[in-house]
XYZ file of C-alpha atoms in Angstrom:
562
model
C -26.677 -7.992 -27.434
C -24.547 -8.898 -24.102
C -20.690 -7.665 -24.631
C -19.438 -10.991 -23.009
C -15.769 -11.321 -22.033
C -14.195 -11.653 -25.429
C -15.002 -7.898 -25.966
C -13.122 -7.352 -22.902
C -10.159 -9.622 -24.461
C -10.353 -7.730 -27.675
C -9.787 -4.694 -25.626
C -7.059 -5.907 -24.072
C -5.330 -7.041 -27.402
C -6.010 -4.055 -29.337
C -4.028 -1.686 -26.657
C -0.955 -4.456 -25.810
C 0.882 -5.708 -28.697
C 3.224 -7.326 -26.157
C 0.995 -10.110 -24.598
C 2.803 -12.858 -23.508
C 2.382 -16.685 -24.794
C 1.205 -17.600 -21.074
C -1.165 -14.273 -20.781
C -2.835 -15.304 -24.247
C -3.183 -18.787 -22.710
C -5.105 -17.613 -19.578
C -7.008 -14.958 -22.088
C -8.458 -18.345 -24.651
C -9.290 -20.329 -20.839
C -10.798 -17.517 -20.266
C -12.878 -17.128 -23.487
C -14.093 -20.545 -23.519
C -15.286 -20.565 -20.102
C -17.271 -17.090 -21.060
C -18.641 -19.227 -24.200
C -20.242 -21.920 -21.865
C -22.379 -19.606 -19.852
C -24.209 -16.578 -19.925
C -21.903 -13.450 -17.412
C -23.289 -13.292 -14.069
C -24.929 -9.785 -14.668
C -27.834 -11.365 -16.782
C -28.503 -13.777 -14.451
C -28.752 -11.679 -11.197
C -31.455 -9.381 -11.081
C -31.080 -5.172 -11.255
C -31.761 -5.255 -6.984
C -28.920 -7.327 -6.554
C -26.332 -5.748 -9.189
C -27.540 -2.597 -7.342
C -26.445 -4.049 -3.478
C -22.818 -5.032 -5.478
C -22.334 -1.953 -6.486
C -23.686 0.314 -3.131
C -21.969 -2.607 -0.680
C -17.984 -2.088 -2.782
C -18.906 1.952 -2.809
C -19.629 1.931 0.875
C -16.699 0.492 1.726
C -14.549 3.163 -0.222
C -16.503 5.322 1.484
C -15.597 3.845 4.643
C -11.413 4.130 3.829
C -12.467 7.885 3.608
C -14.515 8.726 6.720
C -12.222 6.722 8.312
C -9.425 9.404 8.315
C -11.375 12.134 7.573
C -13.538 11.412 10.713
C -10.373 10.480 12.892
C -8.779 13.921 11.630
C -11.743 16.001 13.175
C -11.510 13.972 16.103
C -7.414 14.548 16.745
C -8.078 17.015 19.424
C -10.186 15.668 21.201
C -8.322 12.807 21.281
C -4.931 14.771 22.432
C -6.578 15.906 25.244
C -8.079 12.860 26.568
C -5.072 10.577 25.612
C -2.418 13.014 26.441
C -0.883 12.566 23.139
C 1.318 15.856 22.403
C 0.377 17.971 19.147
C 3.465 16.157 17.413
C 2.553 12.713 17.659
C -0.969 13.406 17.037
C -0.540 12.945 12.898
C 0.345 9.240 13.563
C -3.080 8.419 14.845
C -3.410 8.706 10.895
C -0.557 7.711 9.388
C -0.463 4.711 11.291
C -3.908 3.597 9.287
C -2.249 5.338 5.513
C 1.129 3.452 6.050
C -0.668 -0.492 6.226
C -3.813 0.554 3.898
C -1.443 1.750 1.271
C 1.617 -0.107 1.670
C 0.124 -3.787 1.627
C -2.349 -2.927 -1.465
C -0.650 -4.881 -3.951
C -0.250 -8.100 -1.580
C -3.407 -8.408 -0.933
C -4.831 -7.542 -3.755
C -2.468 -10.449 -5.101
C -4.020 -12.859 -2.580
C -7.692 -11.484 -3.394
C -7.486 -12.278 -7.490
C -5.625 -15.875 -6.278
C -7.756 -17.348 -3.724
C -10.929 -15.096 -4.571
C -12.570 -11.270 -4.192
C -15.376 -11.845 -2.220
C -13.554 -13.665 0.824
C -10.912 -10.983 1.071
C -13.768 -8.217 0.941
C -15.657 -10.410 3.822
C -11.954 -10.725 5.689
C -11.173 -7.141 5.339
C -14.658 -5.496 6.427
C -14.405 -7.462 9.229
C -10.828 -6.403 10.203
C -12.227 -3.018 10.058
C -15.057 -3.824 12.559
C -12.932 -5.579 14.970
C -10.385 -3.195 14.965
C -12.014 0.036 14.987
C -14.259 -0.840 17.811
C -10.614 -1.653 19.545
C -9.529 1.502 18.971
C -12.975 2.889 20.870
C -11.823 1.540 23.562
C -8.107 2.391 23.467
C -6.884 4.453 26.497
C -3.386 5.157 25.389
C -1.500 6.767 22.780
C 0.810 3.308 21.580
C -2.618 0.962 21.760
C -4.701 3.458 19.677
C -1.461 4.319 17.147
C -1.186 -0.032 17.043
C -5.167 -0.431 16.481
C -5.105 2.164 13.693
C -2.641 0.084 11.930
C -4.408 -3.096 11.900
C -7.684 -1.085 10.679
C -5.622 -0.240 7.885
C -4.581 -3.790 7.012
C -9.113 -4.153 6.392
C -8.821 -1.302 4.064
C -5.726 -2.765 1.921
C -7.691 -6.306 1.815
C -11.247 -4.604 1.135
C -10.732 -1.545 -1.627
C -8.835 -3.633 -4.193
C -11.155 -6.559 -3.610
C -14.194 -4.495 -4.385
C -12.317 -3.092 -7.418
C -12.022 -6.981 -8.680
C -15.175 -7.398 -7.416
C -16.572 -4.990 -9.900
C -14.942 -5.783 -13.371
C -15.840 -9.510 -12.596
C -19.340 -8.718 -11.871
C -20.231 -6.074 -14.714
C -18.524 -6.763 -18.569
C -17.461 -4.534 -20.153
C -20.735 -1.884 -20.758
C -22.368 0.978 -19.714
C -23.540 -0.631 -16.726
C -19.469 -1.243 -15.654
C -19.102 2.544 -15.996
C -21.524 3.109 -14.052
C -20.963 0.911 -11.449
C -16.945 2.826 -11.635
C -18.130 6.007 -11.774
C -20.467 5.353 -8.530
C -17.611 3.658 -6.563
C -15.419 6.760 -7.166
C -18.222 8.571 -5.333
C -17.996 6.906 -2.338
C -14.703 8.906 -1.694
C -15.868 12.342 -1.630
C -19.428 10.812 -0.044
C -17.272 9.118 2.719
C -14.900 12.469 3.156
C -18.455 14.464 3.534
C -19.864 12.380 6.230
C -16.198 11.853 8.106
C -16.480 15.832 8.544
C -19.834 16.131 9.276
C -20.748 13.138 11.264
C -17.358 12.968 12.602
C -17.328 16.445 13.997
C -21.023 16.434 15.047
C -20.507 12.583 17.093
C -16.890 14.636 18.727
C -18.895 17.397 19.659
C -22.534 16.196 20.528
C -21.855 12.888 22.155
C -20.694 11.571 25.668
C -18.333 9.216 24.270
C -17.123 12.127 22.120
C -14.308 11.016 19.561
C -15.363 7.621 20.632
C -18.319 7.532 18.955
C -16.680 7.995 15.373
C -15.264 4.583 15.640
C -18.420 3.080 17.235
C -19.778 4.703 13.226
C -17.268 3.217 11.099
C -17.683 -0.073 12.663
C -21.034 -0.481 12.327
C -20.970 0.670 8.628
C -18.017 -1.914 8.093
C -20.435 -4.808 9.811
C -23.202 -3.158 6.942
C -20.327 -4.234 4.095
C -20.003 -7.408 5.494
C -23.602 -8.563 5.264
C -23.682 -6.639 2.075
C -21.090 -8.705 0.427
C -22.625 -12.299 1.765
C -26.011 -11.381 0.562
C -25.235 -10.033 -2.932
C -21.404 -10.876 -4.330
C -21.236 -14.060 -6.706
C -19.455 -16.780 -5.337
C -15.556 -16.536 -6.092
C -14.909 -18.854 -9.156
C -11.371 -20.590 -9.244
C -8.709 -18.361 -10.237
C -7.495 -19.578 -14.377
C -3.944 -19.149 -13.537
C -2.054 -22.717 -13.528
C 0.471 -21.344 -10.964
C -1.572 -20.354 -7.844
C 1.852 -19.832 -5.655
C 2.238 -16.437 -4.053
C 5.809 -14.587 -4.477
C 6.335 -14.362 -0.795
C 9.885 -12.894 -1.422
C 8.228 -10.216 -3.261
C 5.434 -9.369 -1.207
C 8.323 -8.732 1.583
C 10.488 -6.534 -0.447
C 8.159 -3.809 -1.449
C 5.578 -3.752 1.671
C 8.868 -2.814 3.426
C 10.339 -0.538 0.847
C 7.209 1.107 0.280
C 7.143 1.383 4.428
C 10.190 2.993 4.575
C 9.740 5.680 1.957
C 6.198 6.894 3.224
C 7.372 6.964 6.898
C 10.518 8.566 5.614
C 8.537 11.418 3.648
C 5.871 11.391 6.543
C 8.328 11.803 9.351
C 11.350 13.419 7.392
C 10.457 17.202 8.123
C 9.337 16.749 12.223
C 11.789 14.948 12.745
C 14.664 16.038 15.503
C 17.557 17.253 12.627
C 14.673 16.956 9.723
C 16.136 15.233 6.492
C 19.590 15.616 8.007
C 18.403 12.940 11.022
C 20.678 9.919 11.099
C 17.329 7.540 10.864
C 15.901 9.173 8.007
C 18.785 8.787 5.811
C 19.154 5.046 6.552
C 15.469 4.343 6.671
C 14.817 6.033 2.907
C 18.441 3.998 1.425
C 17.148 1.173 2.545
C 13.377 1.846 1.424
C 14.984 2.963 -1.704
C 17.446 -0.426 -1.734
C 14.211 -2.921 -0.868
C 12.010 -1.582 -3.721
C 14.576 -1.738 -6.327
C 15.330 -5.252 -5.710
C 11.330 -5.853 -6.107
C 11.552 -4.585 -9.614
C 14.733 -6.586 -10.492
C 13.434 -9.698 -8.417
C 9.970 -9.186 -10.318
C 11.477 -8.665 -13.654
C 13.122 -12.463 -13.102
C 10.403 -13.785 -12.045
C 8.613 -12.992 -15.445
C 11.040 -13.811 -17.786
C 11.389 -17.223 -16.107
C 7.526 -17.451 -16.208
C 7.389 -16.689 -20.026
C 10.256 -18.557 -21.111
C 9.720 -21.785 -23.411
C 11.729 -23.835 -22.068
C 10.189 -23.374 -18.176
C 10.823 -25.646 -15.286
C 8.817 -26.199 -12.055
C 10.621 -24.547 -9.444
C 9.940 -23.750 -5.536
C 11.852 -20.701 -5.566
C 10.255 -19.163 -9.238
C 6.590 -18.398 -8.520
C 4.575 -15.726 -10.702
C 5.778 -13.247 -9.546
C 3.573 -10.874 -7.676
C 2.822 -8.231 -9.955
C 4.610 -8.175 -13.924
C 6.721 -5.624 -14.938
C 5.135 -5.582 -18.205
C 1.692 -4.604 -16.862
C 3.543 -0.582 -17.019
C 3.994 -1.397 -20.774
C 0.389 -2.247 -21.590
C -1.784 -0.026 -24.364
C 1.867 1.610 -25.303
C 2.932 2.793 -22.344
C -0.335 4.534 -21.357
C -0.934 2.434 -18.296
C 2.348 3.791 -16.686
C 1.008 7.369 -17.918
C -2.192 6.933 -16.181
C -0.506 5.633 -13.384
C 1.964 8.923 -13.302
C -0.947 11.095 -13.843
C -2.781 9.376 -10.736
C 0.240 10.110 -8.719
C 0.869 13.978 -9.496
C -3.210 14.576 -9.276
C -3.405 13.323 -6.065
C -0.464 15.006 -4.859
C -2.258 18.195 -5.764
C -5.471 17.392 -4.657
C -5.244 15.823 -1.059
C -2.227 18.386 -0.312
C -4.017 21.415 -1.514
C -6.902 20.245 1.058
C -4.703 19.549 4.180
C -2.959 23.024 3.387
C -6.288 24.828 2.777
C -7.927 23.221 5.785
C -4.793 24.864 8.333
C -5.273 27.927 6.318
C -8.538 28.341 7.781
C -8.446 26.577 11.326
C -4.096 27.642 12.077
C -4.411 30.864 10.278
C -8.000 32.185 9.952
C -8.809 30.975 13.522
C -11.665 28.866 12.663
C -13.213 26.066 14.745
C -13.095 22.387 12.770
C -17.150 23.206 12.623
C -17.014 26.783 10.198
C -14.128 24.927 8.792
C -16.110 21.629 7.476
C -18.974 24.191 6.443
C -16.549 25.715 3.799
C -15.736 22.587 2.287
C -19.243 21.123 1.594
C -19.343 22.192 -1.961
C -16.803 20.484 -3.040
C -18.548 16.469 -1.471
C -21.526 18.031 -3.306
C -19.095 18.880 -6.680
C -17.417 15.605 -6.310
C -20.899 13.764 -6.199
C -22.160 15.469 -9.311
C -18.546 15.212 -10.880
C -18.573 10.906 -10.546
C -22.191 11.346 -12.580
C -21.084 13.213 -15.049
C -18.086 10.602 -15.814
C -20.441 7.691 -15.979
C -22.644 9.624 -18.810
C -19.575 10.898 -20.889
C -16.507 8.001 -20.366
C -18.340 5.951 -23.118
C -18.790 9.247 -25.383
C -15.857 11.595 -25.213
C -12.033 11.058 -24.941
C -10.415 10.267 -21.953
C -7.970 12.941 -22.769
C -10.215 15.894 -22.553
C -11.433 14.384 -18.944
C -8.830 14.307 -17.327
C -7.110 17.138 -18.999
C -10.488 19.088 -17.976
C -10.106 18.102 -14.394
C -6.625 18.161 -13.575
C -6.528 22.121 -15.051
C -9.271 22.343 -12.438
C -7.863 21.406 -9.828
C -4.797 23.061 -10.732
C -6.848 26.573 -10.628
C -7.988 25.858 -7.208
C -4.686 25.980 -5.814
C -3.880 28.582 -7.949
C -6.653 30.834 -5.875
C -5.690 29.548 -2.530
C -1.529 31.011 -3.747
C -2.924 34.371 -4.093
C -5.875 34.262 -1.546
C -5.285 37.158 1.466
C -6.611 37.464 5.169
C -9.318 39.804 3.360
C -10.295 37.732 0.241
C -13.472 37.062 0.568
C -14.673 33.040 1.002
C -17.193 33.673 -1.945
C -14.366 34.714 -4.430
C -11.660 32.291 -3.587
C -12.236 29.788 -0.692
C -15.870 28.392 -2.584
C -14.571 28.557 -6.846
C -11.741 26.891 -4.886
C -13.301 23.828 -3.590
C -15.734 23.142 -6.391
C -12.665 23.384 -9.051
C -10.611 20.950 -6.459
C -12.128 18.161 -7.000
C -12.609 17.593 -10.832
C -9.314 16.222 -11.208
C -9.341 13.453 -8.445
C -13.405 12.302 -9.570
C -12.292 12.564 -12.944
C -8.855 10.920 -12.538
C -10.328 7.870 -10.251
C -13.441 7.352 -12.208
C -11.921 7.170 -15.534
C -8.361 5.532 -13.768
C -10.080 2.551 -12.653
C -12.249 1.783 -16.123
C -9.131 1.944 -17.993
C -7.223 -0.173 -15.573
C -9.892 -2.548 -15.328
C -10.733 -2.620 -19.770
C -6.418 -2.989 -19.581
C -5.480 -5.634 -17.157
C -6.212 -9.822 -17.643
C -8.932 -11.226 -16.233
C -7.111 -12.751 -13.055
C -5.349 -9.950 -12.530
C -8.173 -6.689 -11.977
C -7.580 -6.559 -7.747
C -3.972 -6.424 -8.293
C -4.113 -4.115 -11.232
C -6.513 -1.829 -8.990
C -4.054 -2.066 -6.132
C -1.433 -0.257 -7.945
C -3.768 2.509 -8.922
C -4.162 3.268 -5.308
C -0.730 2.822 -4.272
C 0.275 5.297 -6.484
C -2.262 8.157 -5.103
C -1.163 7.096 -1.954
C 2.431 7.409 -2.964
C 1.213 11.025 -4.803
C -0.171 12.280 -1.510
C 2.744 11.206 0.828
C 5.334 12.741 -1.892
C 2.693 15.684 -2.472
C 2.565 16.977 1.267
C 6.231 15.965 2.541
C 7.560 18.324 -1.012
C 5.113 20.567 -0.001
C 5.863 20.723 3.689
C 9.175 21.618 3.081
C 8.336 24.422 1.049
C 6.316 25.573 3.451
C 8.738 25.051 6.820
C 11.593 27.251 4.087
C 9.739 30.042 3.722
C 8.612 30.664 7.109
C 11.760 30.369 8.347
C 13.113 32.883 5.607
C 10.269 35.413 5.855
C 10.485 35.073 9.509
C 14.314 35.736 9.451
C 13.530 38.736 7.482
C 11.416 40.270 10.113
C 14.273 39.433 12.997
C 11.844 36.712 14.229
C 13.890 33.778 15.462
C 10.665 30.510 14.314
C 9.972 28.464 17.159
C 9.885 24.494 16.609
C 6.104 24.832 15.794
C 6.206 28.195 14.278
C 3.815 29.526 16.353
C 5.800 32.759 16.814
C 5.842 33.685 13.070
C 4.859 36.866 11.848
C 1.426 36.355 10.652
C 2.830 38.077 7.274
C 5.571 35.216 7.175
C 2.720 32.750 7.504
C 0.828 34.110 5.104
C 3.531 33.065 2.463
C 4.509 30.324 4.036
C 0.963 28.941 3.059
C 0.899 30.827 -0.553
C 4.189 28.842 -1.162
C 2.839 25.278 -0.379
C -0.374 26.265 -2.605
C 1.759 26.965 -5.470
C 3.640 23.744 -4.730
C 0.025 22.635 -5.076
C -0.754 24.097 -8.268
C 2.767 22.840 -10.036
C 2.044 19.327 -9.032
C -1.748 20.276 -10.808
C -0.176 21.575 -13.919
C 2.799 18.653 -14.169
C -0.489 16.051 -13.800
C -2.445 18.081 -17.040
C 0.970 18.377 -18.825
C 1.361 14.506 -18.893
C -2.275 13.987 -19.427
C -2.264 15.866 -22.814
C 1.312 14.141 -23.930
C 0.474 11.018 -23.343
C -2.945 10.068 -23.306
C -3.946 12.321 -26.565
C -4.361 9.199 -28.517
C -6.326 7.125 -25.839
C -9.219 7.538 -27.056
C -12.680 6.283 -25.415
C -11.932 4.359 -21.918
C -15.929 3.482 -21.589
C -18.040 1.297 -23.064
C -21.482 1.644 -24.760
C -24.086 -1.176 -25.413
C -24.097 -1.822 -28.876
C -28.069 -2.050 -30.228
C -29.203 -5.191 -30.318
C -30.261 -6.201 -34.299
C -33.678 -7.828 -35.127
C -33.289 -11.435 -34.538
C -31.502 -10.561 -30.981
C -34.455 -8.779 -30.110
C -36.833 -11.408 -31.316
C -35.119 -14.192 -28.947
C -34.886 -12.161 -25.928
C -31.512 -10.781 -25.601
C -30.260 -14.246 -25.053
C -26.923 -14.980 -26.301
C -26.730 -18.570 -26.437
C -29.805 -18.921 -28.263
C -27.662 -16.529 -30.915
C -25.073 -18.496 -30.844
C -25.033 -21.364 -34.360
């Protein structure tokens, strides 16, 4: 039997209580439509579902390599570019700032005006852009390039997140098609390291050559998307305006606060620096008017006795969407945010352990973390056989203890542990959490949100692991600068801007502390996890067995239908 959409609207209604008269509106359009025609899925044939599903988990794996091979490259491209060590980390913050801060605008504009054409749009911003950064020759032109490549990956990954929840109902299939598109980021992190350093070190055109890579798999995402995405159907909302106002307020609140906690620590008085202050008020300022301006917006939207106004559109993302299934798609959200700020913190700080404090080249470095792209591969399977068979609870409480524990190892590990005992357990256990958290994340946003509103529901799934890593490394950061300073101080060593003259001993705890910073955010992410998400239940969804009679006509649903 096919689960059509209203499965996916019972789903909705069984975990929201609160769904307003215009949501339940667009929900029966939505129904009826499903009622005239037989989903997509059983019309396209297994090839093609397969091309969907590889073309939207290439290009996550594309927003991965695309740091992860840039950050291999960095210095290579200091040297060449005669960019000093300091400024170097903005060759990839530039991208993170306009791929995370313009998520939930674009994914807006995808679920409006349709999935596939921003996926099309955005894959080829990416290929236009990071073939202009191959031929950048200064610092400001690559930094500017970078940021525009980002603006591909905002349009692109909550597209293809839209992209999938249209094109698979909910079923096995759709958890599936999840669990493989969370693989793409551990798949995309493994070939940015490996590909990344071997193009730096093997080719004439040296860190060149990485973007040559990335653009041509873009280009691969663009033909993938023509030749196998349906056709973007009108969007069922009435309203089809776009809440410019908001869009403005928290792109440049959201802006502010990750420049503010990527630049707060480097720079020239740290979080004492005139700018900082007035940049992260203002940040703070901008976003909080996007809540209140958002919250209007809605209760204008769902009042009864609504006029057409020029200055009222829907607004660009409800408030309410937080209060959905009781309050656990904020928890998810919060969990999302406090994984990832574990996770992708625990590998930056692991990764200087071994190049800054071990001494070892970015090639014996990439070596040691190859279990965990070959965990995290294995660890996207296992979600797609168990989401539809075992609590989502025990998942993600499962992973984010894991992860947890490998920070834990790396906050005791010494100059004589041995890899075998703490640097491998440590990246295998690393990654449960984030495959877990994403694969299982992104079902339960997608069986959650309405219809018309999966690319912008997605969008704030990302934006808050974005927001998770940028808080997770600038808390962590700190911890670390505090420490080496003290321990330093304790030795009569006077730190140096860069710490380079720290007692090894002083640096040694200087990295233990950030690890345990690590391993609290770990533990605050499984705390929340078992607290609130105890009660919510299965997130997958399993194909119910068809009966006789379905069986004797074929599987077709219309010809069930009296």
């Amino acid at each position: 039997m096919e689960p059509t959409h209203e499965q996916e609207v019972t789903d909705y209604d069984q975990h929201d209580e609160k769904t307003t008269p215009q949501d339940r509106d667009t929900l029966r359009k939505v129904v009826v439509a499903e009622k005239e025609k037989v989903h997509p899925m059983y019309q396209r044939s297994k090839l093609r579902s397969c091309v969907i599903v590889a073309t939207c988990t290439l290009a996550q794996s594309i927003n991965a390599l695309s740091s992860a091979s840039v950050a291999i490259a960095l210095p290579s491209i200091g040297h060449e570019l005669n960019v000093p060590q300091e400024r170097l980390q903005w060759i990839i913050s530039a991208y993170s700032l306009t791929s995370g801060c313009l998520l939930l605008f674009l994914g807006r504009l995808a679920d409006l005006y349709g999935r596939r054409a921003a996926f099309v749009l955005g894959s080829l911003t990416q290929v236009a852009f990071g073939l202009g950064c191959s031929f950048a020759n200064d610092e400001i032109t690559l930094d500017v390039l970078r940021g525009f490549q980002g603006i591909g990956a905002a349009a692109t990954i909550p597209a293809a997140l839209g992209i999938l929840a249209h094109a698979f109902p909910p079923s096995k299939a759709r958890s599936w098609a999840f669990a493989t598109f969370s693989a793409g980021a551990p798949v995309g992190a493994a070939l940015g390291n490996n590909v990344g350093g071997a193009l730096v070190q093997l080719t004439q055109k040296t860190w060149r050559s990485t973007f040559y890579f990335s653009s041509g798999l873009s280009f691969l995402t663009v033909i993938g998307a023509l030749v196998s995405i349906d056709r973007d159907e009108p969007s069922q909302e009435e309203d089809k305006r776009v809440d410019w106002l908001g869009a403005a307020l928290i792109t440049s609140g959201l802006t502010l606060i990750v420049f503010v906690l990527s630049d707060g620590e480097i720079a020239p008085n740290g979080w004492s620096t005139s700018y900082i202050i007035a940049l992260l008020i203002v940040g703070v300022v901008l976003s909080a008017a996007y809540i209140v301006w958002q919250r209007y917006l809605e209760r204008v939207q769902d009042s009864p006795n609504q006029t057409y106004s020029r200055w009222t559109p829907p607004p660009l993302m409800r408030p309410s969407i937080w209060q959905r299934a009781r309050g656990k798609f904020a928890a998810m959200q919060w969990v999302a945010f406090l994984n990832y700020g574990c996770f992708v913190t625990w590998q930056i700080w692991a990764q200087l352990y071994y190049q800054n404090f071990l001494g070892l080249n970015p090639i014996l470095t990439m070596v040691r973390f190859i279990p965990m792209f070959v965990t995290g591969f294995i660890c996207n399977m296992i979600v797609a056989l168990l989401v539809s068979r075992v609590p989502v609870v025990l998942l993600l409480g499962l992973g984010t203890a894991l992860t947890g524990c490998a920070a834990l190892l790396f906050a005791v590990v010494g100059p004589s542990a041995p890899y075998w005992a703490y640097g491998f357990p440590g990246a295998i256990l690393s990654v449960f959490g984030t495959d877990f958290m994403f694969a299982c994340g992104t079902i339960f946003v997608a069986k959650v949100a309405l219809p018309h509103e999966q690319s912008v529901a997605g969008a704030l799934f990302i934006t808050m692991t974005q927001l998770g890593t940028a808080f997770g490394l600038s808390i962590s950061t700190i911890v670390y600068d505090k420490v080496l300073e003290h321990q330093s101080a304790l030795m009569g060593v006077v730190t140096s801007a860069d710490g380079t003259n720290a007692p090894r001993h002083a640096q040694l705890k200087a990295y233990q502390s950030a690890q345990w910073t690590c391993f609290a955010f770990g533990m605050s992410a499984f705390l929340l996890t078992i607290v609130f998400l105890w009660d919510a239940g299965i997130v997958g969804h399993r194909d119910p067995k068809p009966t006789d009679s379905e069986e004797t006509v074929g599987r077709n649903p219309k010809s069930t239908e009296t």
